[in-house]
Tab-separated table of C-alpha atoms in Angstrom:
chain	number	residue	atom	x	y	z
M	1	MET	CA	28.093	12.692	10.000
M	2	ASP	CA	29.179	13.602	13.521
M	3	THR	CA	27.165	13.485	16.748
M	4	GLU	CA	26.440	17.238	16.777
M	5	GLN	CA	25.013	17.070	13.238
M	6	ILE	CA	22.821	14.097	14.202
M	7	ILE	CA	21.512	15.965	17.266
M	8	ARG	CA	20.708	19.068	15.160
M	9	LEU	CA	18.975	16.858	12.596
M	10	ILE	CA	16.867	15.170	15.286
M	11	GLU	CA	15.896	18.577	16.733
M	12	THR	CA	14.959	19.942	13.303
M	13	VAL	CA	12.864	16.895	12.410
M	14	SER	CA	11.204	16.958	15.867
M	15	LYS	CA	10.139	20.597	15.381
M	16	SER	CA	8.722	19.910	11.917
M	17	SER	CA	5.486	18.247	10.848
M	18	LEU	CA	7.375	15.260	9.436
M	19	THR	CA	6.294	11.860	10.673
M	20	GLU	CA	9.253	9.978	9.225
M	21	PHE	CA	12.734	10.929	7.948
M	22	GLU	CA	15.480	8.779	6.444
M	23	TYR	CA	19.091	9.753	5.736
M	24	SER	CA	21.751	7.543	4.157
M	25	GLU	CA	25.469	8.134	3.830
M	26	GLY	CA	27.765	5.345	2.720
M	27	ASP	CA	26.806	2.226	4.673
M	28	MET	CA	25.135	4.246	7.473
M	29	LYS	CA	21.365	4.765	7.492
M	30	LEU	CA	19.536	7.023	9.971
M	31	VAL	CA	15.756	6.625	10.377
M	32	LEU	CA	13.705	9.034	12.510
M	33	LYS	CA	10.010	8.380	13.157
M	34	ALA	CA	7.536	10.484	15.123
M	35	GLY	CA	6.694	8.750	18.377
M	36	ALA	CA	9.611	6.346	18.042
M	37	PRO	CA	11.731	6.039	21.211
M	38	ALA	CA	15.090	6.532	19.447
M	39	ALA	CA	16.864	6.983	16.156
M	40	VAL	CA	18.647	3.879	14.910
M	41	ALA	CA	21.678	3.744	12.641
M	42	ALA	CA	21.912	0.597	10.511
M	43	PRO	CA	23.618	-0.535	7.314
M	44	LYS	CA	22.022	0.905	4.207
M	45	ALA	CA	19.565	-1.413	2.480
M	46	PRO	CA	18.294	-0.742	-1.052
M	47	GLN	CA	14.707	0.435	-1.158
M	48	LYS	CA	12.355	2.450	-3.320
M	49	ALA	CA	11.544	5.973	-2.107
M	50	GLU	CA	8.005	7.261	-2.610
M	51	PRO	CA	7.664	11.026	-3.253
M	52	ALA	CA	5.872	12.846	-0.438
M	53	ALA	CA	2.718	14.899	-0.966
M	54	PRO	CA	2.696	18.564	0.041
M	55	ALA	CA	1.725	19.448	3.596
M	56	ALA	CA	-1.495	21.109	2.404
M	57	GLU	CA	-4.860	19.458	3.060
M	58	GLU	CA	-5.960	19.335	-0.570
M	59	GLU	CA	-4.889	16.491	-2.877
M	60	PHE	CA	-2.402	17.394	-5.628
M	61	VAL	CA	-2.146	15.469	-8.853
M	62	ASP	CA	1.313	15.209	-10.364
M	63	ASP	CA	0.613	15.909	-14.016
M	64	GLY	CA	4.251	16.592	-14.897
M	65	THR	CA	4.037	20.353	-14.430
M	66	TRP	CA	5.425	20.360	-10.898
M	67	ILE	CA	8.935	21.229	-9.709
M	68	LYS	CA	9.645	18.891	-6.776
M	69	SER	CA	12.108	19.067	-3.923
M	70	PRO	CA	15.259	17.103	-4.777
M	71	LEU	CA	16.211	16.793	-1.092
M	72	VAL	CA	15.138	17.262	2.536
M	73	GLY	CA	15.795	20.594	4.202
M	74	THR	CA	14.488	24.098	4.876
M	75	PHE	CA	13.081	26.054	1.932
M	76	TYR	CA	13.916	29.734	1.408
M	77	SER	CA	12.021	31.770	-1.185
M	78	ALA	CA	14.594	34.610	-1.321
M	79	PRO	CA	18.399	34.929	-1.180
M	80	ALA	CA	18.188	36.950	2.090
M	81	GLU	CA	15.586	37.817	4.737
M	82	ASP	CA	15.024	41.350	3.418
M	83	ALA	CA	15.217	40.416	-0.289
M	84	GLU	CA	12.367	39.877	-2.744
M	85	PRO	CA	11.409	36.237	-3.418
M	86	TYR	CA	13.009	34.653	-6.460
M	87	VAL	CA	9.597	34.120	-8.105
M	88	HIS	CA	5.911	34.969	-7.688
M	89	VAL	CA	2.789	33.366	-9.181
M	90	GLY	CA	2.451	34.690	-12.725
M	91	ASP	CA	6.201	35.122	-13.314
M	92	THR	CA	7.676	33.785	-16.549
M	93	VAL	CA	10.715	31.583	-15.886
M	94	LYS	CA	13.425	30.093	-18.069
M	95	LYS	CA	15.017	26.665	-17.771
M	96	GLY	CA	17.841	26.913	-15.216
M	97	GLN	CA	16.389	29.974	-13.439
M	98	VAL	CA	16.626	29.840	-9.633
M	99	LEU	CA	13.206	29.423	-7.969
M	100	GLY	CA	14.331	29.068	-4.356
M	101	ILE	CA	16.915	27.567	-2.021
M	102	ILE	CA	16.838	24.471	0.167
M	103	GLU	CA	19.265	24.445	3.074
M	104	THR	CA	20.492	21.030	4.138
M	105	MET	CA	23.111	20.696	6.869
M	106	LYS	CA	24.263	24.319	6.405
M	107	LEU	CA	24.625	23.870	2.625
M	108	MET	CA	22.508	26.122	0.391
M	109	ASN	CA	21.153	24.268	-2.667
M	110	GLU	CA	19.556	26.310	-5.445
M	111	ILE	CA	16.312	24.908	-6.862
M	112	GLU	CA	16.207	25.627	-10.603
M	113	SER	CA	13.386	25.426	-13.099
M	114	ASP	CA	13.722	22.394	-15.364
M	115	ARG	CA	11.679	24.060	-18.114
M	116	ASP	CA	10.549	27.385	-19.577
M	117	GLY	CA	7.067	28.459	-18.506
M	118	VAL	CA	4.924	30.478	-16.133
M	119	ILE	CA	4.684	29.922	-12.365
M	120	THR	CA	0.988	29.092	-11.840
M	121	GLU	CA	1.192	27.808	-8.252
M	122	ILE	CA	3.598	28.014	-5.315
M	123	VAL	CA	2.670	25.489	-2.621
M	124	ILE	CA	5.635	26.063	-0.298
M	125	GLU	CA	6.166	28.788	2.276
M	126	ASN	CA	9.404	30.510	3.237
M	127	GLU	CA	11.357	28.650	5.959
M	128	GLN	CA	9.134	25.554	5.678
M	129	VAL	CA	10.783	22.146	6.134
M	130	VAL	CA	10.441	20.118	2.930
M	131	GLU	CA	10.717	16.414	2.181
M	132	PHE	CA	12.288	14.681	-0.799
M	133	GLY	CA	9.839	14.687	-3.714
M	134	GLN	CA	7.511	17.274	-2.156
M	135	LEU	CA	5.730	19.485	-4.690
M	136	LEU	CA	7.011	23.082	-4.667
M	137	PHE	CA	6.069	24.993	-7.833
M	138	ARG	CA	3.757	24.423	-10.786
M	139	VAL	CA	5.294	25.623	-14.054
M	140	GLU	CA	3.090	25.499	-17.155
C-alpha cells in the first residue's frame, strides 16, 4: 500500500461513522481509531475479529438469515448511479445472485447471495461505508 492510498483511506475513515478500522497486508498492520492522534503501522499480530453490528439504533439478532459484509468499503446498491438497485425487499433471489457491490481501494467486489430465498430486510443504504461482518440483507 502506498502513501497516497493510506491518505485516501484515512480521509474515507475520517468522514465515516467508524470509530475504529484495521487493515492488514503481509506483515504490515494499519490501525485507525477515532480521536487517536495518528495511524500506526506495526507488524501483524494474530487476533480474533468480532463482526460489527449495523449502524442502525435497533439491536439485530444474527439468526443465520443475514448476508454480511465480507470486507470494509463503500456499498453500492446498483451497478450505476442511474440504474435500478440489484434487489428490493420482497424480491426472490437465487444462490450466487448479485445483491450489491462493495468498493474497496477502487476495486468493485460483488456481494452474492449464499442461499435461495426472499429478501425480507435491507439494512444498508447506497454509498454507505460498511465494516467487515456488518449485516446487509436478510434472506429467508
